[in-house]
Tab-separated table of C-alpha atoms in Angstrom:
chain	number	residue	atom	x	y	z
A	1	MET	CA	0.073	0.088	-0.139
A	2	SER	CA	1.506	3.713	-1.070
A	3	SER	CA	1.362	6.507	0.851
A	4	ALA	CA	-1.466	9.080	-0.597
A	5	THR	CA	-2.021	12.853	-0.521
A	6	ASN	CA	-3.634	15.488	-1.760
A	7	PHE	CA	-7.229	13.901	-2.410
A	8	PRO	CA	-10.653	14.439	-0.374
A	9	ASN	CA	-12.183	12.525	2.534
A	10	ALA	CA	-15.115	12.437	4.612
A	11	ALA	CA	-14.618	10.458	7.828
A	12	SER	CA	-16.707	9.575	10.460
A	13	THR	CA	-15.854	8.503	13.983
A	14	PRO	CA	-19.053	6.775	15.677
A	15	GLY	CA	-18.870	6.483	19.228
A	16	LEU	CA	-15.253	7.511	19.532
A	17	SER	CA	-13.946	10.832	20.660
A	18	PHE	CA	-11.025	11.928	18.048
A	19	PRO	CA	-7.998	13.937	19.706
A	20	PRO	CA	-7.615	17.054	17.405
A	21	ASP	CA	-4.400	17.172	17.879
A	22	LEU	CA	-3.574	14.009	16.163
A	23	THR	CA	-2.355	13.841	12.461
A	24	LEU	CA	-3.614	10.937	10.064
A	25	LYS	CA	-1.402	9.650	7.416
A	26	ALA	CA	-3.191	8.525	4.030
A	27	TYR	CA	-2.622	5.593	1.849
A	28	THR	CA	-3.810	4.362	-1.160
A	29	LYS	CA	-4.213	0.314	-2.973
A	30	PRO	CA	-6.336	-0.769	-5.778
A	31	ARG	CA	-9.730	-1.799	-5.044
A	32	ARG	CA	-10.989	-5.023	-4.934
A	33	PRO	CA	-11.743	-6.203	-8.430
A	34	TYR	CA	-15.149	-7.945	-7.894
A	35	THR	CA	-16.076	-4.034	-6.227
A	36	SER	CA	-19.057	-2.560	-8.573
A	37	SER	CA	-17.831	0.617	-10.095
A	38	THR	CA	-20.058	3.151	-12.591
A	39	GLY	CA	-16.902	4.891	-13.676
A	40	LYS	CA	-13.245	4.861	-13.603
A	41	SER	CA	-12.315	7.770	-11.330
A	42	PRO	CA	-9.733	7.566	-8.683
A	43	VAL	CA	-12.471	6.752	-6.318
A	44	THR	CA	-13.845	4.162	-7.736
A	45	THR	CA	-10.812	2.254	-8.956
A	46	SER	CA	-8.537	2.892	-5.614
A	47	GLU	CA	-8.913	2.221	-2.013
A	48	HIS	CA	-7.845	4.415	0.572
A	49	LEU	CA	-7.047	4.265	4.411
A	50	LEU	CA	-6.191	6.819	7.162
A	51	HIS	CA	-3.776	5.672	10.011
A	52	THR	CA	-2.120	7.062	12.904
A	53	SER	CA	0.133	5.475	15.991
A	54	ALA	CA	1.045	9.391	17.420
A	55	HIS	CA	-1.545	8.543	20.444
A	56	PRO	CA	0.626	6.702	23.400
A	57	ARG	CA	-2.379	3.486	24.126
A	58	ILE	CA	-4.276	3.377	20.874
A	59	ASP	CA	-3.919	3.069	17.292
A	60	TYR	CA	-6.936	4.672	15.143
A	61	THR	CA	-7.509	3.932	11.746
A	62	GLY	CA	-9.817	4.571	8.751
A	63	ARG	CA	-11.282	2.502	6.456
A	64	GLU	CA	-13.990	2.366	3.270
A	65	GLU	CA	-16.648	0.606	5.025
A	66	GLU	CA	-18.717	-1.137	2.182
A	67	GLY	CA	-22.225	-1.522	3.529
A	68	GLY	CA	-25.132	-3.514	2.424
A	69	GLY	CA	-28.463	-1.811	1.909
A	70	THR	CA	-29.023	1.771	0.483
A	71	ASP	CA	-26.218	3.430	1.824
A	72	GLY	CA	-24.087	1.070	-0.619
A	73	LEU	CA	-25.328	3.242	-3.501
A	74	LEU	CA	-24.848	6.619	-2.037
A	75	SER	CA	-22.226	8.975	-3.439
A	76	HIS	CA	-20.220	11.743	-1.133
A	77	TYR	CA	-19.306	14.967	-2.320
A	78	ILE	CA	-16.925	17.953	-0.840
A	79	GLY	CA	-17.343	21.385	-1.992
A	80	VAL	CA	-14.729	23.795	-2.192
A	81	TYR	CA	-15.227	27.833	-2.472
A	82	ASP	CA	-12.879	30.248	-3.517
A	83	PRO	CA	-13.567	33.200	-1.568
A	84	HIS	CA	-11.647	35.294	-4.191
A	85	SER	CA	-13.266	34.773	-7.368
A	86	GLY	CA	-16.393	33.196	-5.767
A	87	ASP	CA	-16.360	29.900	-7.269
A	88	LEU	CA	-17.727	26.292	-5.679
A	89	GLN	CA	-15.721	23.456	-7.091
A	90	LEU	CA	-17.899	19.859	-6.144
A	91	MET	CA	-15.714	16.994	-5.702
A	92	ARG	CA	-16.310	13.503	-5.200
A	93	ALA	CA	-14.969	12.108	-1.749
A	94	ARG	CA	-14.260	9.010	0.043
A	95	LYS	CA	-16.686	8.089	3.050
A	96	LEU	CA	-14.121	6.436	5.660
A	97	VAL	CA	-14.900	5.286	9.269
A	98	LEU	CA	-12.285	6.045	11.683
A	99	ARG	CA	-12.064	3.390	14.749
A	100	GLY	CA	-9.677	3.138	17.715
A	101	SER	CA	-7.706	0.016	18.933
A	102	PRO	CA	-5.831	-0.127	22.448
A	103	ARG	CA	-2.298	-1.236	21.581
A	104	LEU	CA	-0.556	-3.751	23.821
A	105	ASN	CA	3.534	-2.623	24.554
A	106	PRO	CA	6.212	-5.307	23.796
A	107	THR	CA	6.756	-6.022	27.631
A	108	GLU	CA	3.026	-7.031	28.175
A	109	VAL	CA	2.886	-9.331	25.050
A	110	GLU	CA	6.287	-10.613	26.127
A	111	THR	CA	4.868	-11.408	29.471
A	112	GLU	CA	1.682	-13.481	28.177
A	113	ALA	CA	3.413	-15.242	25.504
A	114	LYS	CA	5.858	-16.473	28.544
A	115	ALA	CA	3.291	-17.677	30.763
A	116	ALA	CA	1.263	-19.288	28.547
A	117	ASN	CA	4.393	-20.926	27.020
A	118	ASP	CA	5.451	-22.040	30.771
A	119	LEU	CA	1.271	-22.988	31.163
A	120	ALA	CA	1.232	-25.077	28.378
A	121	ALA	CA	4.972	-26.857	29.431
A	122	ARG	CA	3.437	-27.807	32.593
A	123	SER	CA	-0.062	-29.201	31.160
A	124	ALA	CA	2.269	-31.516	28.964
A	125	LEU	CA	4.262	-32.646	31.341
A	126	GLY	CA	1.668	-33.287	33.687
A	127	LEU	CA	-0.296	-35.524	30.895
A	128	THR	CA	2.510	-37.448	30.142
A	129	PHE	CA	3.902	-38.236	33.648
A	130	GLY	CA	1.441	-37.407	35.979
A	131	THR	CA	-0.985	-39.252	38.262
A	132	LYS	CA	-4.089	-40.252	36.953
A	133	LYS	CA	-5.304	-37.742	39.792
A	134	SER	CA	-3.187	-34.805	38.324
A	135	LYS	CA	-4.088	-35.913	34.736
A	136	ARG	CA	-8.000	-35.544	35.374
A	137	ALA	CA	-7.457	-32.218	37.026
A	138	ILE	CA	-5.495	-30.992	34.265
A	139	GLN	CA	-8.187	-32.050	31.478
A	140	ASN	CA	-10.609	-30.692	33.710
A	141	MET	CA	-9.098	-27.254	34.042
A	142	THR	CA	-8.797	-27.188	29.832
A	143	LYS	CA	-12.228	-28.069	29.694
A	144	ASN	CA	-13.575	-25.404	31.810
A	145	ALA	CA	-11.244	-22.477	31.378
A	146	ILE	CA	-12.248	-19.178	30.111
A	147	PRO	CA	-9.609	-17.370	29.021
A	148	PRO	CA	-9.852	-13.739	30.637
A	149	SER	CA	-9.568	-10.669	28.565
A	150	LYS	CA	-7.401	-7.953	29.210
A	151	LYS	CA	-10.007	-5.502	28.291
A	152	LYS	CA	-10.932	-4.042	31.921
A	153	ILE	CA	-14.304	-2.624	32.788
A	154	PRO	CA	-13.928	0.837	35.073
A	155	ALA	CA	-15.125	1.136	38.410
A	156	ASP	CA	-18.487	2.891	38.696
A	157	ASP	CA	-16.510	5.742	40.193
A	158	GLY	CA	-14.510	6.363	36.888
A	159	SER	CA	-11.509	5.598	39.127
A	160	GLN	CA	-9.207	2.885	37.506
A	161	PRO	CA	-10.437	-0.345	35.763
A	162	SER	CA	-10.744	-3.448	38.236
A	163	LEU	CA	-12.662	-5.986	36.263
A	164	ASP	CA	-12.581	-7.578	32.898
A	165	PRO	CA	-15.852	-8.140	30.699
A	166	VAL	CA	-15.894	-11.761	31.767
A	167	ALA	CA	-15.680	-11.041	35.430
A	168	ALA	CA	-17.965	-8.052	34.848
A	169	ALA	CA	-20.584	-10.177	33.527
A	170	VAL	CA	-20.634	-12.816	36.189
A	171	ILE	CA	-20.833	-9.747	38.763
A	172	SER	CA	-24.139	-8.160	36.871
A	173	SER	CA	-25.525	-11.419	36.644
A	174	MET	CA	-25.424	-11.700	40.346
A	175	ALA	CA	-26.666	-8.201	41.293
A	176	MET	CA	-29.873	-9.093	38.908
A	177	ALA	CA	-30.214	-12.498	40.387
A	178	ALA	CA	-29.732	-11.416	44.263
A	179	PRO	CA	-33.466	-9.789	44.757
A	180	THR	CA	-35.234	-12.646	43.763
A	181	VAL	CA	-33.234	-15.674	46.208
A	182	THR	CA	-34.955	-16.658	49.050
A	183	SER	CA	-34.188	-15.629	52.172
A	184	ARG	CA	-34.255	-18.370	54.968
A	185	GLU	CA	-37.127	-16.290	56.879
A	186	ASP	CA	-39.163	-16.808	53.707
A	187	LEU	CA	-38.403	-20.142	53.260
A	188	GLN	CA	-38.785	-21.086	56.536
A	189	ALA	CA	-42.363	-19.174	56.402
A	190	ALA	CA	-43.008	-21.570	53.263
A	191	ILE	CA	-42.469	-24.754	54.664
A	192	ASP	CA	-44.412	-23.482	57.915
A	193	GLU	CA	-47.552	-22.783	55.922
A	194	ASN	CA	-46.986	-26.470	53.993
A	195	LYS	CA	-46.860	-28.898	57.156
A	196	PRO	CA	-49.566	-31.506	58.033
A	197	ARG	CA	-51.006	-29.911	61.078
A	198	PRO	CA	-53.598	-27.431	61.740
A	199	ASN	CA	-52.807	-23.741	61.128
A	200	PRO	CA	-51.768	-22.263	64.338
A	201	ASN	CA	-53.344	-18.791	65.226
A	202	LEU	CA	-49.640	-16.831	65.656
A	203	ASP	CA	-51.487	-13.762	66.632
A	204	ALA	CA	-52.875	-15.390	69.792
A	205	GLU	CA	-52.587	-13.844	73.101
A	206	ALA	CA	-53.230	-16.690	75.153
A	207	PRO	CA	-52.919	-20.570	74.856
A	208	MET	CA	-56.253	-21.003	74.036
A	209	ASP	CA	-56.399	-19.095	71.085
A	210	VAL	CA	-53.786	-20.445	69.561
A	211	TYR	CA	-56.157	-23.629	68.279
A	212	PRO	CA	-59.693	-22.895	68.291
A	213	ILE	CA	-61.925	-25.306	69.063
A	214	ASP	CA	-64.343	-24.163	65.872
A	215	GLN	CA	-61.020	-24.691	63.598
A	216	LEU	CA	-59.903	-27.921	65.134
A	217	VAL	CA	-63.883	-29.410	65.087
A	218	GLY	CA	-65.657	-27.218	63.180
A	219	PRO	CA	-68.999	-25.714	64.443
A	220	GLY	CA	-71.096	-28.054	62.232
A	221	ILE	CA	-69.341	-31.422	63.554
A	222	LEU	CA	-70.178	-29.930	66.887
A	223	ARG	CA	-73.739	-29.767	66.576
A	224	GLN	CA	-73.938	-33.656	65.653
A	225	LEU	CA	-72.032	-34.813	68.731
A	226	ALA	CA	-74.247	-36.114	71.566
A	227	VAL	CA	-72.995	-36.121	75.029
A	228	LYS	CA	-76.021	-36.525	77.453
A	229	ASP	CA	-75.198	-40.230	77.681
A	230	TRP	CA	-71.858	-38.763	79.068
A	231	GLN	CA	-73.251	-36.244	81.166
A	232	ASP	CA	-75.693	-38.791	82.543
A	233	ALA	CA	-73.178	-40.960	83.680
A	234	VAL	CA	-71.024	-38.561	85.080
A	235	GLU	CA	-74.060	-37.240	87.260
A	236	GLN	CA	-74.870	-41.064	88.487
A	237	LYS	CA	-71.436	-41.404	89.422
A	238	GLU	CA	-71.121	-44.439	86.807
A	239	GLU	CA	-67.515	-45.544	85.247
A	240	ILE	CA	-67.111	-44.846	81.482
A	241	LEU	CA	-65.339	-47.018	79.674
A	242	THR	CA	-63.912	-45.742	76.183
A	243	LYS	CA	-61.386	-47.306	73.342
A	244	SER	CA	-58.876	-44.880	74.693
A	245	ARG	CA	-56.759	-44.651	77.830
A	246	PHE	CA	-56.442	-40.691	76.835
A	247	VAL	CA	-60.074	-40.251	76.883
A	248	SER	CA	-61.429	-42.749	79.672
A	249	HIS	CA	-58.542	-41.294	82.514
A	250	ARG	CA	-59.970	-37.532	81.453
A	251	ILE	CA	-63.877	-37.694	80.794
A	252	GLN	CA	-64.416	-38.244	84.447
A	253	ARG	CA	-62.956	-34.307	85.110
A	254	VAL	CA	-63.992	-33.015	81.620
A	255	VAL	CA	-67.525	-33.783	82.222
A	256	ALA	CA	-67.405	-32.245	85.737
A	257	GLU	CA	-66.364	-28.777	83.953
A	258	GLY	CA	-69.694	-28.622	82.652
A	259	ASP	CA	-67.821	-27.258	79.542
A	260	VAL	CA	-70.204	-28.671	76.398
A	261	ARG	CA	-68.078	-27.619	73.867
A	262	LYS	CA	-65.232	-29.357	75.680
A	263	ILE	CA	-67.094	-32.441	76.059
A	264	LYS	CA	-68.159	-32.521	72.275
A	265	THR	CA	-64.501	-31.879	71.555
A	266	MET	CA	-63.259	-34.909	73.963
A	267	ARG	CA	-66.344	-36.904	71.744
A	268	TYR	CA	-64.669	-36.005	69.072
A	269	LEU	CA	-61.088	-36.854	69.609
A	270	LEU	CA	-62.518	-40.205	70.769
A	271	LEU	CA	-63.810	-40.702	67.233
A	272	LEU	CA	-60.340	-39.755	65.339
A	273	ILE	CA	-58.477	-42.167	67.520
A	274	GLU	CA	-61.029	-45.098	66.751
A	275	TRP	CA	-60.972	-44.096	63.090
A	276	HIS	CA	-57.162	-44.048	63.137
A	277	ASN	CA	-56.758	-47.634	65.050
A	278	LEU	CA	-58.893	-48.895	61.740
A	279	LEU	CA	-55.832	-48.434	59.337
A	280	THR	CA	-53.777	-51.574	58.692
A	281	PRO	CA	-50.717	-51.192	57.044
A	282	GLY	CA	-50.759	-50.902	53.069
A	283	SER	CA	-48.819	-53.272	50.649
A	284	LYS	CA	-45.006	-52.735	49.899
A	285	ASN	CA	-44.644	-49.949	52.797
A	286	ARG	CA	-47.236	-47.665	50.932
A	287	GLY	CA	-48.710	-45.643	53.826
A	288	LEU	CA	-51.672	-47.254	55.703
A	289	LYS	CA	-54.984	-48.832	54.496
A	290	ILE	CA	-57.770	-47.043	54.604
A	291	PRO	CA	-61.051	-49.675	55.199
A	292	ASP	CA	-63.629	-49.179	52.678
A	293	ARG	CA	-67.055	-47.343	53.811
A	294	ALA	CA	-69.011	-50.206	54.501
A	295	GLN	CA	-66.069	-51.604	56.958
A	296	LEU	CA	-65.972	-47.813	58.644
A	297	ARG	CA	-69.650	-47.711	59.047
A	298	GLU	CA	-69.552	-51.178	60.356
A	299	GLN	CA	-66.941	-51.091	63.030
A	300	LEU	CA	-67.746	-46.965	63.880
A	301	GLY	CA	-71.765	-47.531	63.129
A	302	LYS	CA	-72.861	-46.133	66.795
A	303	TRP	CA	-71.036	-42.519	65.553
A	304	GLY	CA	-73.616	-42.493	62.687
A	305	SER	CA	-72.462	-42.418	58.649
A	306	GLU	CA	-72.649	-38.702	58.633
A	307	LEU	CA	-69.829	-38.081	61.099
A	308	VAL	CA	-67.566	-40.913	59.977
A	309	ASP	CA	-67.869	-39.859	56.325
A	310	SER	CA	-66.919	-36.101	57.673
A	311	VAL	CA	-63.677	-37.682	59.320
A	312	SER	CA	-62.730	-39.588	55.874
A	313	ARG	CA	-63.309	-36.696	53.414
A	314	ARG	CA	-60.966	-34.407	56.093
A	315	PHE	CA	-57.950	-36.606	56.614
A	316	ALA	CA	-58.008	-39.045	53.467
A	317	PRO	CA	-57.098	-38.528	50.188
A	318	ASP	CA	-59.126	-38.120	47.266
A	319	ASP	CA	-58.943	-41.929	46.497
A	320	TYR	CA	-60.263	-42.736	50.196
A	321	LYS	CA	-57.817	-45.775	49.823
A	322	THR	CA	-54.572	-45.269	51.439
A	323	LEU	CA	-53.097	-43.124	54.095
A	324	ASN	CA	-49.600	-41.724	52.987
A	325	LYS	CA	-47.536	-40.040	55.352
A	326	TRP	CA	-48.615	-36.298	54.777
A	327	HIS	CA	-52.225	-37.276	55.733
A	328	LEU	CA	-51.080	-39.911	58.665
A	329	ASP	CA	-48.801	-36.751	59.953
A	330	ASN	CA	-51.677	-34.354	59.783
A	331	LEU	CA	-54.263	-36.921	61.509
A	332	ILE	CA	-51.719	-37.013	64.134
A	333	THR	CA	-50.605	-33.483	64.795
A	334	HIS	CA	-54.625	-32.545	64.915
A	335	ILE	CA	-55.043	-35.363	67.664
A	336	CYS	CA	-51.958	-33.744	69.323
A	337	ALA	CA	-53.676	-30.630	69.223
A	338	LEU	CA	-57.120	-32.074	70.507
A	339	CYS	CA	-55.321	-33.537	73.333
A	340	VAL	CA	-53.897	-30.325	75.323
A	341	THR	CA	-57.291	-28.290	74.405
A	342	VAL	CA	-59.370	-30.588	76.008
A	343	GLU	CA	-57.192	-31.200	79.296
A	344	PRO	CA	-58.800	-29.549	82.531
A	345	GLU	CA	-55.020	-28.947	83.623
A	346	ASN	CA	-53.684	-25.320	81.888
A	347	PHE	CA	-53.072	-26.702	78.172
A	348	LEU	CA	-50.395	-29.326	79.262
A	349	THR	CA	-51.149	-32.957	79.002
A	350	ASP	CA	-49.097	-36.092	79.610
A	351	ILE	CA	-48.470	-37.812	76.284
A	352	TYR	CA	-48.170	-41.391	77.752
A	353	ASP	CA	-51.816	-42.322	77.406
A	354	ILE	CA	-52.422	-41.289	73.773
A	355	ARG	CA	-48.956	-42.359	72.747
A	356	GLU	CA	-50.212	-46.029	73.933
A	357	ASP	CA	-53.509	-45.322	72.267
A	358	LEU	CA	-51.549	-44.302	68.941
A	359	LYS	CA	-48.925	-47.035	69.578
A	360	LEU	CA	-46.214	-45.020	68.801
A	361	ASP	CA	-42.766	-44.522	69.610
A	362	ASN	CA	-41.879	-41.982	72.121
A	363	LYS	CA	-39.591	-40.155	69.840
A	364	ASP	CA	-42.121	-39.981	67.713
A	365	VAL	CA	-45.126	-38.707	69.687
A	366	LYS	CA	-42.468	-36.440	71.046
A	367	LYS	CA	-42.092	-35.165	67.634
A	368	TYR	CA	-45.919	-34.780	66.715
A	369	PHE	CA	-46.027	-32.502	70.109
A	370	LYS	CA	-43.550	-30.476	68.605
A	371	GLU	CA	-44.850	-29.903	65.079
A	372	ILE	CA	-47.825	-27.800	67.178
A	373	GLY	CA	-45.629	-25.865	69.004
A	374	CYS	CA	-45.375	-27.608	72.358
A	375	ARG	CA	-42.883	-27.778	74.539
A	376	VAL	CA	-42.274	-31.884	75.701
A	377	VAL	CA	-40.332	-31.938	79.482
A	378	ALA	CA	-40.144	-34.125	82.238
A	379	PRO	CA	-42.880	-33.683	84.613
A	380	THR	CA	-42.054	-31.715	87.829
A	381	GLU	CA	-42.299	-33.158	91.523
A	382	LYS	CA	-45.299	-31.228	91.628
A	383	GLU	CA	-47.130	-32.721	88.671
A	384	ARG	CA	-45.999	-36.236	89.623
A	385	ALA	CA	-47.660	-35.948	93.315
A	386	LYS	CA	-50.840	-34.602	91.474
A	387	TRP	CA	-50.842	-37.657	88.913
A	388	GLY	CA	-49.878	-39.996	91.407
A	389	LEU	CA	-46.362	-40.788	89.749
A	390	ALA	CA	-43.731	-42.412	91.510
A	391	LYS	CA	-40.248	-41.289	90.890
A	392	ALA	CA	-39.052	-44.274	88.523
A	393	GLU	CA	-42.711	-44.516	86.746
A	394	ALA	CA	-42.396	-41.025	86.258
A	395	ALA	CA	-39.284	-41.843	83.670
A	396	SER	CA	-41.733	-43.191	81.361
A	397	HIS	CA	-44.105	-40.063	81.262
A	398	GLU	CA	-43.151	-36.464	79.602
A	399	VAL	CA	-45.712	-33.745	79.894
A	400	ALA	CA	-46.424	-31.990	76.346
A	401	LYS	CA	-46.904	-28.112	77.030
A	402	LEU	CA	-48.751	-25.351	75.043
A	403	ARG	CA	-47.333	-21.839	76.123
A	404	LEU	CA	-46.445	-18.539	74.327
A	405	PRO	CA	-44.188	-17.782	72.493
A	406	LEU	CA	-45.029	-20.803	70.391
A	407	GLU	CA	-41.834	-23.107	69.492
A	408	PHE	CA	-41.797	-24.690	66.656
A	409	PRO	CA	-39.021	-27.186	64.385
A	410	LYS	CA	-36.838	-25.205	62.592
A	411	MET	CA	-35.207	-25.860	59.301
A	412	ARG	CA	-32.135	-28.155	59.614
A	413	VAL	CA	-29.290	-26.389	57.683
A	414	VAL	CA	-26.723	-29.132	56.269
A	415	ARG	CA	-23.000	-27.987	56.591
A	416	GLN	CA	-20.541	-29.452	54.412
A	417	PRO	CA	-17.909	-31.072	55.750
A	418	LYS	CA	-14.666	-29.987	55.725
A	419	ARG	CA	-11.612	-31.161	53.082
A	420	ARG	CA	-8.799	-32.485	54.639
A	421	ARG	CA	-5.863	-30.567	52.939
């Protein structure tokens, strides 16, 4: 390409601030043969280039960019006006686009080349003479490598550059995703909302308001429960025998209090316990099998078909066949909530009787009471004396207490074990 002077050029600098004190040098070469032209003027037969390296860090180059579309058909002209003669001469000009590119100094180029050669040499030695572990590490490093760019992204405050484009893109994506990350508190709230247990009133100011009877039983069910036979038996000082140890040991005191709603709640608790005890193990450990409706009505005929069907609709899945783990936990946590609600004591109960009724292990029944917000502790000396428990006998008895503020099991955080170096 030869040097060229004395020809008009029109140059644009898109997105570039060109220093006005720099001088561009012009060059020319024959235009490529396939370029279309309508005449034989120097503009159509030669191609020009502008270049300067006067800037300490940036090279500026101006080229004729032949774009597609209608812009490729445009011709550019420059008018030269002579103020003495008043003549105006139009000359066809070349349209050039001036762009800048950063220039690496020889020291940086040499350092990069040496580092790349050293890394390549070490990798080659490792792949040839290394162990299987080191070979796998080198292969993974090569596979996952992202070559860093030497272009730096300025900091937000306009200070010296700190990040290359890859790092800047990663940081930017992290900043965009950060607002959508679920916090631990939100995750814990979502887990609590979907747990198989009655919904507690977290704004309750007293234990009696945490699980209201209308929620645990339902006003429609309360109206269907008859308790006149229990009231008559207590009035006549007759013993009341049921299929539940928990109910049989407490019914006399509950009826003596005279609270009809609490007596009906005790009756509903007995129905749930009897319904639970009719469940049988399913095939291949797939939950507990629910007896069909005919069997339920036969076994629980004294309760009436409407009450029995209401329990099945509330606690069984839609197919009324198998009670899976979630539905079983939901049933047992409702039973536990009813136990602390009907107690004549101050919303505390000995979990021994209900554990025997439901045929559960001690750790399982403690877990269910904790799921509804109870604190499970050993009985105090005053409670042992009141219930007539010897010290040795009290070892198998624990007390579930519903107290405010409620204490629910927290989400477990699994910590990664530390790697040995």
